[in-house]
mmCIF file of C-alpha atoms in Angstrom:
data_model
loop_
_atom_site.group_PDB
_atom_site.id
_atom_site.type_symbol
_atom_site.label_atom_id
_atom_site.label_comp_id
_atom_site.label_asym_id
_atom_site.label_seq_id
_atom_site.Cartn_x
_atom_site.Cartn_y
_atom_site.Cartn_z
ATOM 1 C CA UNK A 1 82.960 126.319 106.245
ATOM 2 C CA UNK A 2 85.107 123.322 107.261
ATOM 3 C CA UNK A 3 88.116 123.847 109.837
ATOM 4 C CA UNK A 4 91.208 122.763 108.142
ATOM 5 C CA UNK A 5 92.655 119.727 109.516
ATOM 6 C CA UNK A 6 95.869 120.824 111.925
ATOM 7 C CA UNK A 7 99.144 120.901 110.275
ATOM 8 C CA UNK A 8 102.901 120.217 111.012
ATOM 9 C CA UNK A 9 103.085 123.759 112.458
ATOM 10 C CA UNK A 10 100.134 123.243 115.172
ATOM 11 C CA UNK A 11 101.781 119.968 116.119
ATOM 12 C CA UNK A 12 105.603 122.023 116.668
ATOM 13 C CA UNK A 13 103.433 124.760 118.267
ATOM 14 C CA UNK A 14 101.800 122.283 120.623
ATOM 15 C CA UNK A 15 105.158 120.379 121.547
ATOM 16 C CA UNK A 16 107.389 123.215 121.708
ATOM 17 C CA UNK A 17 109.600 122.273 118.894
ATOM 18 C CA UNK A 18 110.516 123.284 115.071
ATOM 19 C CA UNK A 19 108.324 122.240 112.136
ATOM 20 C CA UNK A 20 111.833 120.405 111.204
ATOM 21 C CA UNK A 21 111.646 118.400 114.141
ATOM 22 C CA UNK A 22 108.128 117.114 113.455
ATOM 23 C CA UNK A 23 108.913 116.320 109.697
ATOM 24 C CA UNK A 24 111.955 114.162 111.408
ATOM 25 C CA UNK A 25 109.494 111.963 113.574
ATOM 26 C CA UNK A 26 107.262 111.546 110.823
ATOM 27 C CA UNK A 27 110.518 110.380 108.568
ATOM 28 C CA UNK A 28 113.523 109.208 110.478
ATOM 29 C CA UNK A 29 112.253 109.126 114.013
ATOM 30 C CA UNK A 30 115.161 107.081 114.927
ATOM 31 C CA UNK A 31 117.310 110.600 114.558
ATOM 32 C CA UNK A 32 115.182 112.387 117.391
ATOM 33 C CA UNK A 33 115.761 111.877 120.584
ATOM 34 C CA UNK A 34 113.424 109.598 122.539
ATOM 35 C CA UNK A 35 111.804 112.472 125.066
ATOM 36 C CA UNK A 36 111.402 114.848 122.021
ATOM 37 C CA UNK A 37 109.849 112.254 119.895
ATOM 38 C CA UNK A 38 107.327 111.182 122.602
ATOM 39 C CA UNK A 39 105.982 114.764 122.972
ATOM 40 C CA UNK A 40 105.579 115.446 119.342
ATOM 41 C CA UNK A 41 103.722 112.000 119.139
ATOM 42 C CA UNK A 42 101.515 113.077 122.132
ATOM 43 C CA UNK A 43 100.791 116.571 120.257
ATOM 44 C CA UNK A 44 99.764 114.799 117.074
ATOM 45 C CA UNK A 45 97.482 112.374 118.993
ATOM 46 C CA UNK A 46 95.980 115.477 121.188
ATOM 47 C CA UNK A 47 95.382 117.329 117.666
ATOM 48 C CA UNK A 48 94.042 114.547 115.569
ATOM 49 C CA UNK A 49 96.951 115.505 113.098
ATOM 50 C CA UNK A 50 97.503 112.994 110.196
ATOM 51 C CA UNK A 51 100.078 113.371 107.777
ATOM 52 C CA UNK A 52 99.397 114.648 104.391
ATOM 53 C CA UNK A 53 101.127 111.981 101.894
ATOM 54 C CA UNK A 54 100.330 113.783 98.592
ATOM 55 C CA UNK A 55 102.413 116.696 100.460
ATOM 56 C CA UNK A 56 104.945 113.920 101.460
ATOM 57 C CA UNK A 57 105.226 112.544 98.104
ATOM 58 C CA UNK A 58 106.006 115.952 96.435
ATOM 59 C CA UNK A 59 109.176 116.455 98.724
ATOM 60 C CA UNK A 60 110.022 112.516 99.053
ATOM 61 C CA UNK A 61 109.264 111.676 95.601
ATOM 62 C CA UNK A 62 107.585 108.475 97.583
ATOM 63 C CA UNK A 63 104.315 107.696 97.583
ATOM 64 C CA UNK A 64 104.156 104.913 100.145
ATOM 65 C CA UNK A 65 101.744 103.221 98.022
ATOM 66 C CA UNK A 66 101.980 99.614 96.502
ATOM 67 C CA UNK A 67 99.935 98.369 93.170
ATOM 68 C CA UNK A 68 98.614 94.494 94.070
ATOM 69 C CA UNK A 69 97.280 92.695 91.093
ATOM 70 C CA UNK A 70 94.371 90.518 92.166
ATOM 71 C CA UNK A 71 92.405 87.504 90.136
ATOM 72 C CA UNK A 72 89.136 88.660 91.868
ATOM 73 C CA UNK A 73 87.321 86.902 94.927
ATOM 74 C CA UNK A 74 86.235 83.534 93.392
ATOM 75 C CA UNK A 75 89.459 81.646 94.071
ATOM 76 C CA UNK A 76 89.935 81.485 98.167
ATOM 77 C CA UNK A 77 94.089 80.891 97.919
ATOM 78 C CA UNK A 78 94.674 84.459 95.784
ATOM 79 C CA UNK A 79 91.874 86.170 97.968
ATOM 80 C CA UNK A 80 93.250 85.148 100.905
ATOM 81 C CA UNK A 81 96.910 86.135 100.119
ATOM 82 C CA UNK A 82 95.615 89.531 98.988
ATOM 83 C CA UNK A 83 94.419 89.869 102.686
ATOM 84 C CA UNK A 84 97.334 89.218 104.091
ATOM 85 C CA UNK A 85 99.429 91.376 101.671
ATOM 86 C CA UNK A 86 97.129 94.382 102.402
ATOM 87 C CA UNK A 87 97.160 93.765 106.260
ATOM 88 C CA UNK A 88 101.188 93.492 106.305
ATOM 89 C CA UNK A 89 101.321 96.905 104.061
ATOM 90 C CA UNK A 90 99.399 98.748 106.342
ATOM 91 C CA UNK A 91 101.606 97.914 109.092
ATOM 92 C CA UNK A 92 104.585 98.765 107.124
ATOM 93 C CA UNK A 93 103.247 102.113 106.421
ATOM 94 C CA UNK A 94 101.955 101.715 103.119
ATOM 95 C CA UNK A 95 98.758 101.874 101.295
ATOM 96 C CA UNK A 96 97.825 99.339 98.530
ATOM 97 C CA UNK A 97 95.795 99.986 95.522
ATOM 98 C CA UNK A 98 94.259 96.445 94.235
ATOM 99 C CA UNK A 99 93.071 95.998 90.653
ATOM 100 C CA UNK A 100 91.410 92.552 89.878
ATOM 101 C CA UNK A 101 91.560 91.096 86.774
ATOM 102 C CA UNK A 102 88.748 89.598 84.955
ATOM 103 C CA UNK A 103 89.739 88.265 81.535
ATOM 104 C CA UNK A 104 93.475 88.147 82.148
ATOM 105 C CA UNK A 105 94.097 89.196 78.350
ATOM 106 C CA UNK A 106 97.099 91.476 77.461
ATOM 107 C CA UNK A 107 95.073 94.551 76.965
ATOM 108 C CA UNK A 108 93.816 94.186 80.595
ATOM 109 C CA UNK A 109 97.195 93.702 82.461
ATOM 110 C CA UNK A 110 98.397 96.589 80.314
ATOM 111 C CA UNK A 111 95.850 98.987 81.358
ATOM 112 C CA UNK A 112 96.128 98.051 84.870
ATOM 113 C CA UNK A 113 99.888 98.489 84.780
ATOM 114 C CA UNK A 114 99.300 101.714 83.158
ATOM 115 C CA UNK A 115 97.070 102.825 86.052
ATOM 116 C CA UNK A 116 99.262 101.742 88.756
ATOM 117 C CA UNK A 117 102.408 103.900 87.073
ATOM 118 C CA UNK A 118 99.837 106.500 86.621
ATOM 119 C CA UNK A 119 99.109 106.703 90.608
ATOM 120 C CA UNK A 120 102.870 106.639 91.169
ATOM 121 C CA UNK A 121 102.931 103.245 93.020
ATOM 122 C CA UNK A 122 106.726 102.161 94.390
ATOM 123 C CA UNK A 123 106.418 98.455 93.842
ATOM 124 C CA UNK A 124 104.057 95.679 92.678
ATOM 125 C CA UNK A 125 102.910 92.268 94.237
ATOM 126 C CA UNK A 126 101.504 90.508 91.264
ATOM 127 C CA UNK A 127 99.225 87.712 92.766
ATOM 128 C CA UNK A 128 99.723 85.445 89.876
ATOM 129 C CA UNK A 129 98.243 82.005 89.990
ATOM 130 C CA UNK A 130 97.780 81.738 86.136
ATOM 131 C CA UNK A 131 101.014 81.462 83.703
ATOM 132 C CA UNK A 132 99.564 84.138 81.396
ATOM 133 C CA UNK A 133 99.251 86.467 84.151
ATOM 134 C CA UNK A 134 102.910 85.911 85.396
ATOM 135 C CA UNK A 135 104.224 86.278 81.777
ATOM 136 C CA UNK A 136 102.312 89.514 81.326
ATOM 137 C CA UNK A 137 103.573 90.951 84.146
ATOM 138 C CA UNK A 138 106.966 90.529 83.802
ATOM 139 C CA UNK A 139 106.600 92.545 80.136
ATOM 140 C CA UNK A 140 104.980 95.428 81.525
ATOM 141 C CA UNK A 141 106.276 95.788 85.160
ATOM 142 C CA UNK A 142 109.282 97.438 83.616
ATOM 143 C CA UNK A 143 111.095 99.959 85.494
ATOM 144 C CA UNK A 144 109.335 99.138 89.074
ATOM 145 C CA UNK A 145 110.060 96.578 91.435
ATOM 146 C CA UNK A 146 107.833 93.415 91.331
ATOM 147 C CA UNK A 147 107.204 90.343 93.321
ATOM 148 C CA UNK A 148 105.430 87.388 91.989
ATOM 149 C CA UNK A 149 103.370 85.522 94.287
ATOM 150 C CA UNK A 150 103.656 82.462 92.336
ATOM 151 C CA UNK A 151 105.472 78.925 92.256
ATOM 152 C CA UNK A 152 106.930 80.121 89.295
ATOM 153 C CA UNK A 153 110.966 80.219 88.654
ATOM 154 C CA UNK A 154 111.141 80.780 85.246
ATOM 155 C CA UNK A 155 112.434 84.178 85.702
ATOM 156 C CA UNK A 156 115.675 84.461 88.084
ATOM 157 C CA UNK A 157 115.532 88.232 87.805
ATOM 158 C CA UNK A 158 112.107 88.327 89.409
ATOM 159 C CA UNK A 159 111.468 88.256 92.853
ATOM 160 C CA UNK A 160 108.830 85.338 93.933
ATOM 161 C CA UNK A 161 107.261 84.215 97.100
ATOM 162 C CA UNK A 162 105.144 80.850 97.315
ATOM 163 C CA UNK A 163 103.657 78.314 99.585
ATOM 164 C CA UNK A 164 105.629 75.209 98.286
ATOM 165 C CA UNK A 165 102.668 73.287 96.478
ATOM 166 C CA UNK A 166 105.073 70.344 95.322
ATOM 167 C CA UNK A 167 105.410 69.476 99.103
ATOM 168 C CA UNK A 168 101.845 69.980 100.008
ATOM 169 C CA UNK A 169 101.185 67.406 96.672
ATOM 170 C CA UNK A 170 103.491 65.097 98.291
ATOM 171 C CA UNK A 171 102.178 65.233 101.642
ATOM 172 C CA UNK A 172 98.832 64.922 100.866
ATOM 173 C CA UNK A 173 99.724 61.502 98.482
ATOM 174 C CA UNK A 174 101.787 60.160 101.343
ATOM 175 C CA UNK A 175 99.130 60.189 103.923
ATOM 176 C CA UNK A 176 97.319 58.373 101.938
ATOM 177 C CA UNK A 177 99.572 55.998 101.047
ATOM 178 C CA UNK A 178 100.742 55.418 104.970
ATOM 179 C CA UNK A 179 97.164 54.764 105.471
ATOM 180 C CA UNK A 180 97.134 51.642 103.280
ATOM 181 C CA UNK A 181 95.757 53.308 99.797
ATOM 182 C CA UNK A 182 97.732 51.808 96.943
ATOM 183 C CA UNK A 183 95.667 53.408 93.990
ATOM 184 C CA UNK A 184 95.369 57.316 94.428
ATOM 185 C CA UNK A 185 93.593 59.495 91.951
ATOM 186 C CA UNK A 186 94.482 63.289 91.489
ATOM 187 C CA UNK A 187 91.512 65.546 90.911
ATOM 188 C CA UNK A 188 93.500 68.747 89.703
ATOM 189 C CA UNK A 189 92.769 71.917 89.403
ATOM 190 C CA UNK A 190 93.219 73.839 85.559
ATOM 191 C CA UNK A 191 96.482 73.308 84.626
ATOM 192 C CA UNK A 192 97.379 76.929 83.429
ATOM 193 C CA UNK A 193 97.804 77.648 87.094
ATOM 194 C CA UNK A 194 101.207 77.235 89.038
ATOM 195 C CA UNK A 195 99.632 75.902 91.946
ATOM 196 C CA UNK A 196 97.624 73.291 90.262
ATOM 197 C CA UNK A 197 100.364 71.816 87.860
ATOM 198 C CA UNK A 198 102.821 72.050 91.452
ATOM 199 C CA UNK A 199 100.275 69.866 93.574
ATOM 200 C CA UNK A 200 100.333 67.136 90.478
ATOM 201 C CA UNK A 201 103.781 66.783 90.611
ATOM 202 C CA UNK A 202 103.967 65.955 94.240
ATOM 203 C CA UNK A 203 101.359 63.393 93.932
ATOM 204 C CA UNK A 204 102.769 62.013 90.893
ATOM 205 C CA UNK A 205 106.248 62.034 92.682
ATOM 206 C CA UNK A 206 104.877 60.032 95.901
ATOM 207 C CA UNK A 207 103.616 57.305 93.708
ATOM 208 C CA UNK A 208 106.663 57.043 91.622
ATOM 209 C CA UNK A 209 108.728 57.111 95.009
ATOM 210 C CA UNK A 210 107.067 53.743 96.375
ATOM 211 C CA UNK A 211 106.896 52.473 92.891
ATOM 212 C CA UNK A 212 103.026 52.335 92.535
ATOM 213 C CA UNK A 213 101.213 53.245 89.151
ATOM 214 C CA UNK A 214 100.339 56.609 88.570
ATOM 215 C CA UNK A 215 96.810 57.034 87.547
ATOM 216 C CA UNK A 216 95.556 59.324 84.927
ATOM 217 C CA UNK A 217 94.635 62.456 86.676
ATOM 218 C CA UNK A 218 91.093 64.148 86.145
ATOM 219 C CA UNK A 219 90.878 68.205 85.967
ATOM 220 C CA UNK A 220 88.972 70.150 87.263
ATOM 221 C CA UNK A 221 88.185 73.957 87.635
ATOM 222 C CA UNK A 222 88.457 74.570 91.461
ATOM 223 C CA UNK A 223 84.583 74.512 91.610
ATOM 224 C CA UNK A 224 82.371 72.105 93.692
ATOM 225 C CA UNK A 225 80.570 71.443 90.779
ATOM 226 C CA UNK A 226 83.427 70.159 88.683
ATOM 227 C CA UNK A 227 84.457 67.942 92.177
ATOM 228 C CA UNK A 228 80.855 66.808 92.297
ATOM 229 C CA UNK A 229 81.045 65.911 88.270
ATOM 230 C CA UNK A 230 84.060 63.629 88.965
ATOM 231 C CA UNK A 231 82.669 61.811 91.888
ATOM 232 C CA UNK A 232 79.663 60.987 89.851
ATOM 233 C CA UNK A 233 81.782 59.774 86.909
ATOM 234 C CA UNK A 234 83.678 57.767 89.290
ATOM 235 C CA UNK A 235 81.043 56.156 91.115
ATOM 236 C CA UNK A 236 79.200 55.092 87.683
ATOM 237 C CA UNK A 237 82.317 53.384 86.287
ATOM 238 C CA UNK A 238 82.571 50.981 88.974
ATOM 239 C CA UNK A 239 86.742 51.474 88.837
ATOM 240 C CA UNK A 240 86.858 53.260 92.259
ATOM 241 C CA UNK A 241 90.182 54.062 94.061
ATOM 242 C CA UNK A 242 91.591 53.574 97.088
ATOM 243 C CA UNK A 243 91.793 57.329 97.485
ATOM 244 C CA UNK A 244 91.781 60.870 95.921
ATOM 245 C CA UNK A 245 93.815 63.788 96.314
ATOM 246 C CA UNK A 246 91.702 66.738 95.469
ATOM 247 C CA UNK A 247 93.530 69.996 94.146
ATOM 248 C CA UNK A 248 91.483 72.338 96.539
ATOM 249 C CA UNK A 249 88.806 71.860 99.217
ATOM 250 C CA UNK A 250 85.940 73.008 96.865
ATOM 251 C CA UNK A 251 86.419 69.883 94.482
ATOM 252 C CA UNK A 252 86.842 67.958 97.495
ATOM 253 C CA UNK A 253 83.599 68.554 98.964
ATOM 254 C CA UNK A 254 81.731 67.890 95.627
ATOM 255 C CA UNK A 255 83.501 64.971 95.600
ATOM 256 C CA UNK A 256 82.498 63.791 98.530
ATOM 257 C CA UNK A 257 79.115 64.723 97.882
ATOM 258 C CA UNK A 258 78.702 62.679 94.656
ATOM 259 C CA UNK A 259 80.348 59.654 96.095
ATOM 260 C CA UNK A 260 77.905 59.761 99.215
ATOM 261 C CA UNK A 261 74.658 60.226 96.777
ATOM 262 C CA UNK A 262 76.329 57.060 94.791
ATOM 263 C CA UNK A 263 76.266 55.169 98.414
ATOM 264 C CA UNK A 264 79.919 54.880 98.426
ATOM 265 C CA UNK A 265 81.219 55.079 102.034
ATOM 266 C CA UNK A 266 84.242 58.197 102.624
ATOM 267 C CA UNK A 267 86.161 57.295 104.262
ATOM 268 C CA UNK A 268 85.349 53.618 104.585
ATOM 269 C CA UNK A 269 85.443 52.956 100.434
ATOM 270 C CA UNK A 270 87.354 55.836 99.387
ATOM 271 C CA UNK A 271 89.729 58.312 101.313
ATOM 272 C CA UNK A 272 89.672 62.206 100.145
ATOM 273 C CA UNK A 273 92.134 64.497 101.178
ATOM 274 C CA UNK A 274 91.790 68.104 99.999
ATOM 275 C CA UNK A 275 93.889 71.488 99.693
ATOM 276 C CA UNK A 276 93.641 74.935 101.541
ATOM 277 C CA UNK A 277 91.831 74.327 104.604
ATOM 278 C CA UNK A 278 88.878 76.418 104.085
ATOM 279 C CA UNK A 279 86.909 77.652 106.965
ATOM 280 C CA UNK A 280 84.189 74.913 107.956
ATOM 281 C CA UNK A 281 85.894 71.777 106.426
ATOM 282 C CA UNK A 282 86.408 70.461 109.800
ATOM 283 C CA UNK A 283 82.786 70.444 110.485
ATOM 284 C CA UNK A 284 81.879 68.579 107.260
ATOM 285 C CA UNK A 285 80.762 64.824 107.275
ATOM 286 C CA UNK A 286 83.530 63.608 107.157
ATOM 287 C CA UNK A 287 85.767 66.370 108.655
ATOM 288 C CA UNK A 288 88.133 66.937 105.546
ATOM 289 C CA UNK A 289 91.364 66.110 105.592
ATOM 290 C CA UNK A 290 93.713 68.774 104.022
ATOM 291 C CA UNK A 291 96.745 70.741 103.326
ATOM 292 C CA UNK A 292 96.779 74.151 104.869
ATOM 293 C CA UNK A 293 98.587 77.096 103.627
ATOM 294 C CA UNK A 294 99.845 80.180 105.664
ATOM 295 C CA UNK A 295 98.407 82.581 103.646
ATOM 296 C CA UNK A 296 98.994 85.535 106.552
ATOM 297 C CA UNK A 297 102.464 84.751 106.496
ATOM 298 C CA UNK A 298 102.505 84.642 102.669
ATOM 299 C CA UNK A 299 101.285 87.959 102.293
ATOM 300 C CA UNK A 300 103.503 88.966 104.894
ATOM 301 C CA UNK A 301 106.635 87.422 103.176
ATOM 302 C CA UNK A 302 105.480 89.386 99.962
ATOM 303 C CA UNK A 303 105.466 92.349 101.029
ATOM 304 C CA UNK A 304 108.685 92.333 102.687
ATOM 305 C CA UNK A 305 110.402 91.150 99.869
ATOM 306 C CA UNK A 306 108.883 93.758 97.817
ATOM 307 C CA UNK A 307 110.084 96.436 100.052
ATOM 308 C CA UNK A 308 113.430 95.076 99.774
ATOM 309 C CA UNK A 309 113.201 94.975 95.885
ATOM 310 C CA UNK A 310 112.038 98.732 96.275
ATOM 311 C CA UNK A 311 115.257 99.228 98.342
ATOM 312 C CA UNK A 312 117.474 97.926 95.480
ATOM 313 C CA UNK A 313 117.870 94.273 96.752
ATOM 314 C CA UNK A 314 118.512 91.444 94.530
ATOM 315 C CA UNK A 315 115.989 88.925 92.990
ATOM 316 C CA UNK A 316 115.191 86.094 95.427
ATOM 317 C CA UNK A 317 113.008 83.040 95.734
ATOM 318 C CA UNK A 318 111.160 82.470 98.990
ATOM 319 C CA UNK A 319 109.236 79.289 99.911
ATOM 320 C CA UNK A 320 106.783 78.491 102.808
ATOM 321 C CA UNK A 321 105.869 75.410 103.945
ATOM 322 C CA UNK A 322 102.354 74.028 103.815
ATOM 323 C CA UNK A 323 101.010 72.034 106.944
ATOM 324 C CA UNK A 324 99.017 68.771 106.523
ATOM 325 C CA UNK A 325 95.999 69.018 108.894
ATOM 326 C CA UNK A 326 94.734 65.386 109.656
ATOM 327 C CA UNK A 327 91.254 64.703 110.303
ATOM 328 C CA UNK A 328 88.384 61.851 109.449
ATOM 329 C CA UNK A 329 87.913 61.662 105.631
ATOM 330 C CA UNK A 330 91.057 59.047 105.246
ATOM 331 C CA UNK A 331 90.758 55.798 106.586
#
């Protein structure tokens, strides 16, 4: 038979304190004298003690468990954000239960939230790039503190944390305008995504503010294949713009490849800017100018806001700023 792991009584005996003191070190360490606290922590390490979270939940009615709604590994931005939340949660003493959505329909979201409730999560972070996901999350999260990681301000009663996507679109477009481009096309992401719509607003605002014509944007699906198709269509039309602001780096990579295959020089003839700063785009040919998002900071901020919501704080809307990374894909 396996030996039982050491419990609080064993820690208390080794440290020469009561088991109540050990409990206070675990739950309210600031209430314990530093010397006593250090002795208890040393005893825990020596014995290899780890707290029983299930038992703690019975006593405190707190599970230290958070739910995270995820759109799956296919999309770089949401995946990176979930990673940032998980790291920040672990540092704050929480565990995460991540649920990935596949179809984004009502039944799937309802089942996922039921699972979170059954597991006793204290709060839920919804990485909700699609409008439908955010709408369903608002409906089924009643009674559970929630933070939406989305550029959505439609419900002031719900906390939101996001990168300022509209600002990112402006930064990308204004950079090309400052370099002499006068016809800047936008290869946008799917328009049922908050981020895609906000980036398009930034592109449009930059053109309007300088009195330039707003071209009809082309909609892709975030994939390099859709970028390649858009680039091929541009090359075949013979009506090339001065620059293209792509809604993400994957579409930018496909677009540049199509233009190169058609003999169109980037950036000599067409400047290109992406979004996200994917790993490796600094080493593409040409190195891609792009808008970087602070995903680690975004995850940490989402966790902070969610913990505050669990504690009863009022709803807030937090926005982080993206950063333009200038490389060689703009002339």
